[in-house]
Tab-separated table of C-alpha atoms and ligand atoms in Angstrom:
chain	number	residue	atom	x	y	z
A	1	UNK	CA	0.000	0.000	0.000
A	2	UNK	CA	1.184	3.403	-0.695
A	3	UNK	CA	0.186	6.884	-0.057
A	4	UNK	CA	1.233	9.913	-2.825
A	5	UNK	CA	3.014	12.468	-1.346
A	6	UNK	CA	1.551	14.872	-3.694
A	7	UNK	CA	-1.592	13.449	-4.192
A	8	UNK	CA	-4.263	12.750	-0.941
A	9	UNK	CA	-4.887	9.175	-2.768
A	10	UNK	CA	-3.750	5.923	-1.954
A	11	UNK	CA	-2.930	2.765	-4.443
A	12	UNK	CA	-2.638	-0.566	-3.272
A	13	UNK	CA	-3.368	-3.627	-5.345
A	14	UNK	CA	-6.845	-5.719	-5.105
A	15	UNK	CA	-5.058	-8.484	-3.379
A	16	UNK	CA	-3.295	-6.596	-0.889
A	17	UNK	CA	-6.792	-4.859	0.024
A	18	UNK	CA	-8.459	-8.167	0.317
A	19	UNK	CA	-6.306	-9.250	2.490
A	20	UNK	CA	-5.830	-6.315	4.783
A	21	UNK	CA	-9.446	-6.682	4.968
A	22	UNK	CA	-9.459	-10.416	6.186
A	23	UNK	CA	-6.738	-10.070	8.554
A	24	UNK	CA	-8.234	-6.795	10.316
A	25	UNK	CA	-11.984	-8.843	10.685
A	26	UNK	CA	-11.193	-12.491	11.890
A	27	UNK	CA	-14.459	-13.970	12.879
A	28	UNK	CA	-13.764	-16.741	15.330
A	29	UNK	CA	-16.473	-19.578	15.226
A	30	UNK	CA	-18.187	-19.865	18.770
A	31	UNK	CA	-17.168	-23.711	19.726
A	32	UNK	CA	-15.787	-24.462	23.345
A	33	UNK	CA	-14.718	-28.324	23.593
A	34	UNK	CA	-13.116	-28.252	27.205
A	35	UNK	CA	-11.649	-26.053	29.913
A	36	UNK	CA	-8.981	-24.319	27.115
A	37	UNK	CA	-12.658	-22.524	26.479
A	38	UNK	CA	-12.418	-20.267	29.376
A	39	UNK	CA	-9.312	-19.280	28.573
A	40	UNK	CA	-10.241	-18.269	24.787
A	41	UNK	CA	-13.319	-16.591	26.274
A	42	UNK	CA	-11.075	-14.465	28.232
A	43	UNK	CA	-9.605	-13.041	24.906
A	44	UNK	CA	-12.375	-10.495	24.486
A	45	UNK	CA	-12.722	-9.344	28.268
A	46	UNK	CA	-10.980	-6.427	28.715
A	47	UNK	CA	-8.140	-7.104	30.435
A	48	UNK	CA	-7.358	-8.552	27.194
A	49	UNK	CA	-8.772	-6.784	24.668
A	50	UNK	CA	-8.895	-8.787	20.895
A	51	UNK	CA	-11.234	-6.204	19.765
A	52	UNK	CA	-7.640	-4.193	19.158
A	53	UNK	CA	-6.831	-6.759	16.515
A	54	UNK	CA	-10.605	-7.195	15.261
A	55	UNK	CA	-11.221	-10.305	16.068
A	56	UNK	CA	-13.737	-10.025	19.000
A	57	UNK	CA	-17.225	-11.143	16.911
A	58	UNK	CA	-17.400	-14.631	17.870
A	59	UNK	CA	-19.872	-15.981	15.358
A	60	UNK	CA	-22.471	-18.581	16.627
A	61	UNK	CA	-22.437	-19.806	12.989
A	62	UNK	CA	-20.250	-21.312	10.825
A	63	UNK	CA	-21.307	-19.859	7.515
A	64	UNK	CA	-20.163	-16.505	9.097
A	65	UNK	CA	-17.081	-17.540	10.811
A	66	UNK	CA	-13.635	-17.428	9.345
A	67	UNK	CA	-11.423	-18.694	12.105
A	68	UNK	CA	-12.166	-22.710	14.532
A	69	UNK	CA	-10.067	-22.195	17.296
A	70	UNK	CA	-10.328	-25.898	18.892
A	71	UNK	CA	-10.311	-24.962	22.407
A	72	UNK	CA	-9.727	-27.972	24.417
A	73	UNK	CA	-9.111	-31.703	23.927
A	74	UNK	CA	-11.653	-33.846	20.988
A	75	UNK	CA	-13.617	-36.864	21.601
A	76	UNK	CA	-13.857	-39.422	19.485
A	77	UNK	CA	-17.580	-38.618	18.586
A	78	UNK	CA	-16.751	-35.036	18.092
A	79	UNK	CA	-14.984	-35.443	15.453
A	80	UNK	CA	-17.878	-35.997	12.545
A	81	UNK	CA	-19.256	-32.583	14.523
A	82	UNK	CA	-16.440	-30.751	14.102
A	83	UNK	CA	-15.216	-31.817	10.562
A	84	UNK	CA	-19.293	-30.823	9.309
A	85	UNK	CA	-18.948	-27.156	11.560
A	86	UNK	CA	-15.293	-26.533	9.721
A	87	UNK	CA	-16.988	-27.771	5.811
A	88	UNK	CA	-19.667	-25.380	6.881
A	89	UNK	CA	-17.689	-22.574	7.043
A	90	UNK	CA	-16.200	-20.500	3.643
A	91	UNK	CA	-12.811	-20.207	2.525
A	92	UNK	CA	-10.681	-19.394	2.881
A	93	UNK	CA	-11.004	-20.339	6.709
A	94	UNK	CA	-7.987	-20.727	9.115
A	95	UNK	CA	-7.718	-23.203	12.428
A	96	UNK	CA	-5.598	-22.921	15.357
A	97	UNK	CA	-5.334	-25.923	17.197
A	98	UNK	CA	-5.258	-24.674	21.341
A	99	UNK	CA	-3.466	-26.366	24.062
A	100	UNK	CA	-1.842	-30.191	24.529
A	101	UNK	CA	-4.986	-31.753	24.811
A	102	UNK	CA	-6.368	-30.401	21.436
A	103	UNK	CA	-2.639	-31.092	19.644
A	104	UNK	CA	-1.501	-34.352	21.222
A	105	UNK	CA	-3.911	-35.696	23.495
A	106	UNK	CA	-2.154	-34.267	26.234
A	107	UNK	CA	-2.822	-35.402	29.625
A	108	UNK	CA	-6.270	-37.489	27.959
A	109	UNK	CA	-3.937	-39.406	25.732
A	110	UNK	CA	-5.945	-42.198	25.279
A	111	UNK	CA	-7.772	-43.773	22.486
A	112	UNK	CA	-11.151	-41.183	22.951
A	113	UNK	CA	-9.494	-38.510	22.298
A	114	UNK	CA	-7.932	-37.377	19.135
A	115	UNK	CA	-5.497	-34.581	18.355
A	116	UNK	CA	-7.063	-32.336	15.707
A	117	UNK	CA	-4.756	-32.341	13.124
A	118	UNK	CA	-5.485	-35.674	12.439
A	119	UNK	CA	-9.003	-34.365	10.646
A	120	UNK	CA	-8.136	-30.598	10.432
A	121	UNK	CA	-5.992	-28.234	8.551
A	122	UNK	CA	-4.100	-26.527	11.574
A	123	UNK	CA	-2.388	-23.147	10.658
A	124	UNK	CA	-1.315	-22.683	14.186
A	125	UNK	CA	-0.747	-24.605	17.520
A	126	UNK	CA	-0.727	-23.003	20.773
A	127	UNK	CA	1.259	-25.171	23.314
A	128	UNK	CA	0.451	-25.127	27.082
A	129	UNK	CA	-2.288	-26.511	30.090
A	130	UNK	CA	-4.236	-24.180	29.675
A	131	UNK	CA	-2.598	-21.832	27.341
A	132	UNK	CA	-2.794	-18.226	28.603
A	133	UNK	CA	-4.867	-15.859	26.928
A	134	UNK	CA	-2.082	-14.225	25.478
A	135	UNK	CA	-0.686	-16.846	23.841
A	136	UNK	CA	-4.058	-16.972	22.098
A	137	UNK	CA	-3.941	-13.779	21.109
A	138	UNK	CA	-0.095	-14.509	19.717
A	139	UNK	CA	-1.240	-16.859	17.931
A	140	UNK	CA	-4.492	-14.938	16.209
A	141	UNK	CA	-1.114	-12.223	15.048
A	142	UNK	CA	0.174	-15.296	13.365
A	143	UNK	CA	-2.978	-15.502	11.629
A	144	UNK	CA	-2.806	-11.999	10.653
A	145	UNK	CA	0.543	-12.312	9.337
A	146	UNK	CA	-0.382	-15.383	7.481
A	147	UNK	CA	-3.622	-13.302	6.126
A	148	UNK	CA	-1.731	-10.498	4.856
A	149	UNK	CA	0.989	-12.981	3.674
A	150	UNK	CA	-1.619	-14.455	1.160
A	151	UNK	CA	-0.276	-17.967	2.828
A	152	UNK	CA	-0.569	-20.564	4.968
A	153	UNK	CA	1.730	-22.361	6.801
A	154	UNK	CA	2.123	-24.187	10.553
A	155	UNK	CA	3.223	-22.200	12.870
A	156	UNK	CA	4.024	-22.641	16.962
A	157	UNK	CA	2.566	-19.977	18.822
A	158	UNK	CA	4.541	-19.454	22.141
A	159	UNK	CA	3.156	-19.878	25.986
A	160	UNK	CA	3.154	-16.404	26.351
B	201	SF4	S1	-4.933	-28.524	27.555
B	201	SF4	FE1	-5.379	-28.451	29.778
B	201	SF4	S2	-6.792	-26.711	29.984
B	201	SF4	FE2	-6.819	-27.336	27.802
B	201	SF4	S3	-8.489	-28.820	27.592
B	201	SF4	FE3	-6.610	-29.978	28.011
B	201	SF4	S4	-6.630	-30.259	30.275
B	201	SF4	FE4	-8.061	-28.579	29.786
């Protein structure tokens, strides 16, 4: 993007406006799975704030939602719910995969639950039991990057 200094216009290309777009309005989709919920919750209180980044309209449907943030670890018979709420939702669409028990099982590794990458397209994993908040909101910035990028890639979001 680039302003004129002699002329109060500013050119950008069609692309680059899309996706400045995208990455400054990421609609999370409302879906809580365990206690990681509470922590994602906590993202749009204000001691947190996501609204700074856009990214504070939880959508309670998929058709309007943008962003599955898999808060929390998946059972077995979740997982045909979850795979028909992330078809459900447009592209492009992004997923961050939150805390051990959503990526690896963690302390519920057992053969109920299964880590979501198994069934999902993660973008970004958060690691942590629970993760904070913050490292939440690190990893919705990763997002953002990867928006404005035009890519996607997997990323590790830090414990912040
Ligand atoms: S990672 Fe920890 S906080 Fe998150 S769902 Fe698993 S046990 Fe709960």
């Amino acid at each position: 993007m680039e302003v004129s200094p002699h002329h109060p216009f500013i050119t950008t290309k069609l692309d680059d406006f899309v996706h400045w777009a995208q990455a400054s309005s990421i609609w999370p989709l409302t879906m809580g799975l365990a206690c990681c919920a509470i922590e994602m919750m906590s993202i749009v209180s204000p001691n947190y704030d996501v609204a700074r980044f856009g990214a504070e309209k939880f959508s309670s449907s998929p058709r309007q939602s943008d962003l599955m943030i898999v808060s929390g670890r998946v059972a077995n018979k979740m997982v045909p719910v979850i795979k028909q709420l992330f078809d459900q939702m447009p592209d492009p669409k992004w997923v961050i995969s939150m805390g051990a028990c959503a990526s690896s099982g963690g302390v519920f590794d057992n053969y109920a639950v299964v880590p979501c990458d198994t069934f999902l397209p993660v973008d970004v994993y958060v690691p942590g039991c629970p993760p904070s908040p913050d490292a939440l909101i690190y990893a919705i910035m990763q997002i953002r990057n990867q928006i404005a990028a035009g890519s996607k890639s997997q990323v590790l979001a830090g414990n912040a």
